Amino acid sequence: MDVRVSETTPLPSPPDCAQNSDACAVIRSILARTTDKWSILIVKSLGRGPHRFSELRRAIDGISQRMLTLTLRNLERDGLVLRTLTPTTPPRVDYELTTLGESLWTLTEAFGQWALSNRPEIEAARSRFDARLDANT
């Protein structure tokens, strides 16, 4: 089913988990895979265009070769990343976002902008919370 969303088309309501636990399990599974730290950072990096494995590894601080391999494989399996092998010596492997991956990148960019825009308010709330904790100890 192809659902196109415009500014005038409301997004479908998420399922009520009390009424539809199967749908919520699906949502939980997909969100767990696509919103983990490494997936988000890989999608963010690939949003700037195709990258080779070594370029991604350099761009994502702290990711191990094994974790990058596993995460790329999972993103490819989910249809978010396209892996292209060029038979040269040595072989060249490029990764890029699919159309589905680009739609996730759009969401991650919006979420990142939200975080930056609301940083002062979040930091102030953290300070108030920490001060309350300190006062109670």
mmCIF file with all atom_site columns, C-alpha atoms in Angstrom:
data_model
loop_
_atom_site.group_PDB
_atom_site.id
_atom_site.type_symbol
_atom_site.label_atom_id
_atom_site.label_alt_id
_atom_site.label_comp_id
_atom_site.label_asym_id
_atom_site.label_entity_id
_atom_site.label_seq_id
_atom_site.pdbx_PDB_ins_code
_atom_site.Cartn_x
_atom_site.Cartn_y
_atom_site.Cartn_z
_atom_site.occupancy
_atom_site.B_iso_or_equiv
_atom_site.pdbx_formal_charge
_atom_site.auth_seq_id
_atom_site.auth_comp_id
_atom_site.auth_asym_id
_atom_site.auth_atom_id
_atom_site.pdbx_PDB_model_num
ATOM 1   C CA . MET A 1 1   ? 0.000  0.000  0.000  1.00 0.00 ? 1   MET A CA 1
ATOM 2   C CA . ASP A 1 2   ? 1.499  3.314  -1.106 1.00 0.00 ? 2   ASP A CA 1
ATOM 3   C CA . VAL A 1 3   ? 0.614  6.134  1.271  1.00 0.00 ? 3   VAL A CA 1
ATOM 4   C CA . ARG A 1 4   ? 1.700  9.570  0.194  1.00 0.00 ? 4   ARG A CA 1
ATOM 5   C CA . VAL A 1 5   ? 1.721  12.243 2.848  1.00 0.00 ? 5   VAL A CA 1
ATOM 6   C CA . SER A 1 6   ? 1.483  15.929 2.110  1.00 0.00 ? 6   SER A CA 1
ATOM 7   C CA . GLU A 1 7   ? 1.143  18.880 4.425  1.00 0.00 ? 7   GLU A CA 1
ATOM 8   C CA . THR A 1 8   ? -2.641 18.529 4.184  1.00 0.00 ? 8   THR A CA 1
ATOM 9   C CA . THR A 1 9   ? -2.771 14.742 4.616  1.00 0.00 ? 9   THR A CA 1
ATOM 10  C CA . PRO A 1 10  ? -2.818 13.759 8.278  1.00 0.00 ? 10  PRO A CA 1
ATOM 11  C CA . LEU A 1 11  ? -0.560 10.912 9.310  1.00 0.00 ? 11  LEU A CA 1
ATOM 12  C CA . PRO A 1 12  ? -2.370 7.734  10.284 1.00 0.00 ? 12  PRO A CA 1
ATOM 13  C CA . SER A 1 13  ? -2.806 7.329  14.016 1.00 0.00 ? 13  SER A CA 1
ATOM 14  C CA . PRO A 1 14  ? -0.476 4.846  15.662 1.00 0.00 ? 14  PRO A CA 1
ATOM 15  C CA . PRO A 1 15  ? -2.207 1.722  16.888 1.00 0.00 ? 15  PRO A CA 1
ATOM 16  C CA . ASP A 1 16  ? -3.536 1.499  20.389 1.00 0.00 ? 16  ASP A CA 1
ATOM 17  C CA . CYS A 1 17  ? -1.240 -1.161 21.861 1.00 0.00 ? 17  CYS A CA 1
ATOM 18  C CA . ALA A 1 18  ? -3.965 -2.350 24.210 1.00 0.00 ? 18  ALA A CA 1
ATOM 19  C CA . GLN A 1 19  ? -6.109 -3.093 21.152 1.00 0.00 ? 19  GLN A CA 1
ATOM 20  C CA . ASN A 1 20  ? -3.464 -4.205 18.645 1.00 0.00 ? 20  ASN A CA 1
ATOM 21  C CA . SER A 1 21  ? -0.413 -5.758 20.279 1.00 0.00 ? 21  SER A CA 1
ATOM 22  C CA . ASP A 1 22  ? 0.745  -7.301 16.980 1.00 0.00 ? 22  ASP A CA 1
ATOM 23  C CA . ALA A 1 23  ? 1.075  -3.888 15.319 1.00 0.00 ? 23  ALA A CA 1
ATOM 24  C CA . CYS A 1 24  ? 2.892  -2.523 18.356 1.00 0.00 ? 24  CYS A CA 1
ATOM 25  C CA . ALA A 1 25  ? 5.318  -5.444 18.283 1.00 0.00 ? 25  ALA A CA 1
ATOM 26  C CA . VAL A 1 26  ? 6.089  -4.667 14.640 1.00 0.00 ? 26  VAL A CA 1
ATOM 27  C CA . ILE A 1 27  ? 6.620  -0.991 15.427 1.00 0.00 ? 27  ILE A CA 1
ATOM 28  C CA . ARG A 1 28  ? 8.854  -1.841 18.394 1.00 0.00 ? 28  ARG A CA 1
ATOM 29  C CA . SER A 1 29  ? 10.938 -4.201 16.265 1.00 0.00 ? 29  SER A CA 1
ATOM 30  C CA . ILE A 1 30  ? 11.443 -1.701 13.450 1.00 0.00 ? 30  ILE A CA 1
ATOM 31  C CA . LEU A 1 31  ? 12.200 1.188  15.799 1.00 0.00 ? 31  LEU A CA 1
ATOM 32  C CA . ALA A 1 32  ? 14.689 -0.922 17.759 1.00 0.00 ? 32  ALA A CA 1
ATOM 33  C CA . ARG A 1 33  ? 16.594 -1.657 14.543 1.00 0.00 ? 33  ARG A CA 1
ATOM 34  C CA . THR A 1 34  ? 16.446 1.766  12.914 1.00 0.00 ? 34  THR A CA 1
ATOM 35  C CA . THR A 1 35  ? 16.940 4.037  15.911 1.00 0.00 ? 35  THR A CA 1
ATOM 36  C CA . ASP A 1 36  ? 19.915 2.457  17.632 1.00 0.00 ? 36  ASP A CA 1
ATOM 37  C CA . LYS A 1 37  ? 23.000 4.656  17.936 1.00 0.00 ? 37  LYS A CA 1
ATOM 38  C CA . TRP A 1 38  ? 25.003 3.122  15.094 1.00 0.00 ? 38  TRP A CA 1
ATOM 39  C CA . SER A 1 39  ? 22.126 2.923  12.605 1.00 0.00 ? 39  SER A CA 1
ATOM 40  C CA . ILE A 1 40  ? 21.309 6.586  13.120 1.00 0.00 ? 40  ILE A CA 1
ATOM 41  C CA . LEU A 1 41  ? 24.947 7.618  12.647 1.00 0.00 ? 41  LEU A CA 1
ATOM 42  C CA . ILE A 1 42  ? 25.328 5.487  9.511  1.00 0.00 ? 42  ILE A CA 1
ATOM 43  C CA . VAL A 1 43  ? 22.105 6.847  8.009  1.00 0.00 ? 43  VAL A CA 1
ATOM 44  C CA . LYS A 1 44  ? 23.233 10.381 8.873  1.00 0.00 ? 44  LYS A CA 1
ATOM 45  C CA . SER A 1 45  ? 26.592 9.820  7.148  1.00 0.00 ? 45  SER A CA 1
ATOM 46  C CA . LEU A 1 46  ? 25.045 8.213  4.068  1.00 0.00 ? 46  LEU A CA 1
ATOM 47  C CA . GLY A 1 47  ? 22.580 11.092 3.823  1.00 0.00 ? 47  GLY A CA 1
ATOM 48  C CA . ARG A 1 48  ? 25.490 13.109 2.431  1.00 0.00 ? 48  ARG A CA 1
ATOM 49  C CA . GLY A 1 49  ? 25.957 10.586 -0.382 1.00 0.00 ? 49  GLY A CA 1
ATOM 50  C CA . PRO A 1 50  ? 27.505 7.174  -1.057 1.00 0.00 ? 50  PRO A CA 1
ATOM 51  C CA . HIS A 1 51  ? 30.478 6.095  1.059  1.00 0.00 ? 51  HIS A CA 1
ATOM 52  C CA . ARG A 1 52  ? 32.949 3.272  1.027  1.00 0.00 ? 52  ARG A CA 1
ATOM 53  C CA . PHE A 1 53  ? 33.267 1.120  4.141  1.00 0.00 ? 53  PHE A CA 1
ATOM 54  C CA . SER A 1 54  ? 36.530 2.777  5.221  1.00 0.00 ? 54  SER A CA 1
ATOM 55  C CA . GLU A 1 55  ? 35.038 6.250  4.767  1.00 0.00 ? 55  GLU A CA 1
ATOM 56  C CA . LEU A 1 56  ? 32.117 5.326  7.002  1.00 0.00 ? 56  LEU A CA 1
ATOM 57  C CA . ARG A 1 57  ? 34.430 3.888  9.628  1.00 0.00 ? 57  ARG A CA 1
ATOM 58  C CA . ARG A 1 58  ? 36.450 7.119  9.715  1.00 0.00 ? 58  ARG A CA 1
ATOM 59  C CA . ALA A 1 59  ? 33.302 9.274  9.765  1.00 0.00 ? 59  ALA A CA 1
ATOM 60  C CA . ILE A 1 60  ? 31.674 7.467  12.702 1.00 0.00 ? 60  ILE A CA 1
ATOM 61  C CA . ASP A 1 61  ? 33.760 7.951  15.799 1.00 0.00 ? 61  ASP A CA 1
ATOM 62  C CA . GLY A 1 62  ? 33.986 4.889  18.047 1.00 0.00 ? 62  GLY A CA 1
ATOM 63  C CA . ILE A 1 63  ? 32.379 2.291  15.775 1.00 0.00 ? 63  ILE A CA 1
ATOM 64  C CA . SER A 1 64  ? 34.274 -0.975 15.446 1.00 0.00 ? 64  SER A CA 1
ATOM 65  C CA . GLN A 1 65  ? 34.743 -2.741 12.138 1.00 0.00 ? 65  GLN A CA 1
ATOM 66  C CA . ARG A 1 66  ? 32.531 -5.590 13.351 1.00 0.00 ? 66  ARG A CA 1
ATOM 67  C CA . MET A 1 67  ? 29.713 -3.276 14.503 1.00 0.00 ? 67  MET A CA 1
ATOM 68  C CA . LEU A 1 68  ? 29.856 -1.308 11.247 1.00 0.00 ? 68  LEU A CA 1
ATOM 69  C CA . THR A 1 69  ? 29.653 -4.550 9.260  1.00 0.00 ? 69  THR A CA 1
ATOM 70  C CA . LEU A 1 70  ? 26.726 -5.886 11.296 1.00 0.00 ? 70  LEU A CA 1
ATOM 71  C CA . THR A 1 71  ? 24.808 -2.618 11.226 1.00 0.00 ? 71  THR A CA 1
ATOM 72  C CA . LEU A 1 72  ? 25.287 -2.138 7.481  1.00 0.00 ? 72  LEU A CA 1
ATOM 73  C CA . ARG A 1 73  ? 24.130 -5.707 6.891  1.00 0.00 ? 73  ARG A CA 1
ATOM 74  C CA . ASN A 1 74  ? 20.991 -5.113 8.986  1.00 0.00 ? 74  ASN A CA 1
ATOM 75  C CA . LEU A 1 75  ? 20.252 -1.819 7.242  1.00 0.00 ? 75  LEU A CA 1
ATOM 76  C CA . GLU A 1 76  ? 20.694 -3.530 3.882  1.00 0.00 ? 76  GLU A CA 1
ATOM 77  C CA . ARG A 1 77  ? 18.406 -6.371 4.978  1.00 0.00 ? 77  ARG A CA 1
ATOM 78  C CA . ASP A 1 78  ? 15.737 -3.844 5.993  1.00 0.00 ? 78  ASP A CA 1
ATOM 79  C CA . GLY A 1 79  ? 15.941 -2.143 2.591  1.00 0.00 ? 79  GLY A CA 1
ATOM 80  C CA . LEU A 1 80  ? 17.465 1.091  3.904  1.00 0.00 ? 80  LEU A CA 1
ATOM 81  C CA . VAL A 1 81  ? 20.968 0.741  2.442  1.00 0.00 ? 81  VAL A CA 1
ATOM 82  C CA . LEU A 1 82  ? 22.131 -0.420 -0.961 1.00 0.00 ? 82  LEU A CA 1
ATOM 83  C CA . ARG A 1 83  ? 25.501 -2.209 -1.163 1.00 0.00 ? 83  ARG A CA 1
ATOM 84  C CA . THR A 1 84  ? 27.218 -2.049 -4.546 1.00 0.00 ? 84  THR A CA 1
ATOM 85  C CA . LEU A 1 85  ? 30.226 -4.231 -5.295 1.00 0.00 ? 85  LEU A CA 1
ATOM 86  C CA . THR A 1 86  ? 32.488 -3.117 -8.139 1.00 0.00 ? 86  THR A CA 1
ATOM 87  C CA . PRO A 1 87  ? 34.719 -5.994 -9.304 1.00 0.00 ? 87  PRO A CA 1
ATOM 88  C CA . THR A 1 88  ? 38.064 -4.253 -9.374 1.00 0.00 ? 88  THR A CA 1
ATOM 89  C CA . THR A 1 89  ? 41.375 -5.161 -7.768 1.00 0.00 ? 89  THR A CA 1
ATOM 90  C CA . PRO A 1 90  ? 40.916 -4.741 -4.870 1.00 0.00 ? 90  PRO A CA 1
ATOM 91  C CA . PRO A 1 91  ? 37.118 -4.947 -4.965 1.00 0.00 ? 91  PRO A CA 1
ATOM 92  C CA . ARG A 1 92  ? 35.313 -1.684 -4.318 1.00 0.00 ? 92  ARG A CA 1
ATOM 93  C CA . VAL A 1 93  ? 32.202 -1.685 -2.128 1.00 0.00 ? 93  VAL A CA 1
ATOM 94  C CA . ASP A 1 94  ? 29.999 1.389  -1.870 1.00 0.00 ? 94  ASP A CA 1
ATOM 95  C CA . TYR A 1 95  ? 27.026 1.966  0.409  1.00 0.00 ? 95  TYR A CA 1
ATOM 96  C CA . GLU A 1 96  ? 24.202 4.405  -0.196 1.00 0.00 ? 96  GLU A CA 1
ATOM 97  C CA . LEU A 1 97  ? 20.721 5.056  1.071  1.00 0.00 ? 97  LEU A CA 1
ATOM 98  C CA . THR A 1 98  ? 17.755 3.638  -0.784 1.00 0.00 ? 98  THR A CA 1
ATOM 99  C CA . THR A 1 99  ? 14.609 5.716  -1.207 1.00 0.00 ? 99  THR A CA 1
ATOM 100 C CA . LEU A 1 100 ? 13.338 4.154  2.010  1.00 0.00 ? 100 LEU A CA 1
ATOM 101 C CA . GLY A 1 101 ? 16.641 5.001  3.721  1.00 0.00 ? 101 GLY A CA 1
ATOM 102 C CA . GLU A 1 102 ? 16.381 8.591  2.513  1.00 0.00 ? 102 GLU A CA 1
ATOM 103 C CA . SER A 1 103 ? 12.964 8.854  4.143  1.00 0.00 ? 103 SER A CA 1
ATOM 104 C CA . LEU A 1 104 ? 14.538 7.702  7.425  1.00 0.00 ? 104 LEU A CA 1
ATOM 105 C CA . TRP A 1 105 ? 17.383 10.200 6.930  1.00 0.00 ? 105 TRP A CA 1
ATOM 106 C CA . THR A 1 106 ? 14.799 12.996 6.593  1.00 0.00 ? 106 THR A CA 1
ATOM 107 C CA . LEU A 1 107 ? 13.300 11.988 9.934  1.00 0.00 ? 107 LEU A CA 1
ATOM 108 C CA . THR A 1 108 ? 16.689 11.740 11.655 1.00 0.00 ? 108 THR A CA 1
ATOM 109 C CA . GLU A 1 109 ? 17.672 15.176 10.362 1.00 0.00 ? 109 GLU A CA 1
ATOM 110 C CA . ALA A 1 110 ? 14.418 16.627 11.683 1.00 0.00 ? 110 ALA A CA 1
ATOM 111 C CA . PHE A 1 111 ? 14.971 14.942 15.042 1.00 0.00 ? 111 PHE A CA 1
ATOM 112 C CA . GLY A 1 112 ? 18.530 16.300 15.166 1.00 0.00 ? 112 GLY A CA 1
ATOM 113 C CA . GLN A 1 113 ? 17.256 19.811 14.441 1.00 0.00 ? 113 GLN A CA 1
ATOM 114 C CA . TRP A 1 114 ? 14.659 19.403 17.176 1.00 0.00 ? 114 TRP A CA 1
ATOM 115 C CA . ALA A 1 115 ? 17.400 18.388 19.625 1.00 0.00 ? 115 ALA A CA 1
ATOM 116 C CA . LEU A 1 116 ? 19.556 21.392 18.717 1.00 0.00 ? 116 LEU A CA 1
ATOM 117 C CA . SER A 1 117 ? 16.640 23.814 18.853 1.00 0.00 ? 117 SER A CA 1
ATOM 118 C CA . ASN A 1 118 ? 15.507 22.562 22.250 1.00 0.00 ? 118 ASN A CA 1
ATOM 119 C CA . ARG A 1 119 ? 18.930 22.063 23.795 1.00 0.00 ? 119 ARG A CA 1
ATOM 120 C CA . PRO A 1 120 ? 18.776 25.115 26.101 1.00 0.00 ? 120 PRO A CA 1
ATOM 121 C CA . GLU A 1 121 ? 15.370 24.082 27.470 1.00 0.00 ? 121 GLU A CA 1
ATOM 122 C CA . ILE A 1 122 ? 16.478 20.466 27.950 1.00 0.00 ? 122 ILE A CA 1
ATOM 123 C CA . GLU A 1 123 ? 19.706 21.509 29.699 1.00 0.00 ? 123 GLU A CA 1
ATOM 124 C CA . ALA A 1 124 ? 17.748 23.837 31.995 1.00 0.00 ? 124 ALA A CA 1
ATOM 125 C CA . ALA A 1 125 ? 15.318 21.019 32.852 1.00 0.00 ? 125 ALA A CA 1
ATOM 126 C CA . ARG A 1 126 ? 18.246 18.694 33.594 1.00 0.00 ? 126 ARG A CA 1
ATOM 127 C CA . SER A 1 127 ? 19.801 21.297 35.884 1.00 0.00 ? 127 SER A CA 1
ATOM 128 C CA . ARG A 1 128 ? 16.524 21.747 37.784 1.00 0.00 ? 128 ARG A CA 1
ATOM 129 C CA . PHE A 1 129 ? 16.117 17.988 38.132 1.00 0.00 ? 129 PHE A CA 1
ATOM 130 C CA . ASP A 1 130 ? 19.713 17.486 39.308 1.00 0.00 ? 130 ASP A CA 1
ATOM 131 C CA . ALA A 1 131 ? 19.355 20.340 41.802 1.00 0.00 ? 131 ALA A CA 1
ATOM 132 C CA . ARG A 1 132 ? 16.228 18.667 43.248 1.00 0.00 ? 132 ARG A CA 1
ATOM 133 C CA . LEU A 1 133 ? 18.080 15.371 43.559 1.00 0.00 ? 133 LEU A CA 1
ATOM 134 C CA . ASP A 1 134 ? 21.040 17.073 45.263 1.00 0.00 ? 134 ASP A CA 1
ATOM 135 C CA . ALA A 1 135 ? 18.702 18.847 47.673 1.00 0.00 ? 135 ALA A CA 1
ATOM 136 C CA . ASN A 1 136 ? 17.128 15.531 48.682 1.00 0.00 ? 136 ASN A CA 1
ATOM 137 C CA . THR A 1 137 ? 20.418 13.754 49.411 1.00 0.00 ? 137 THR A CA 1
#
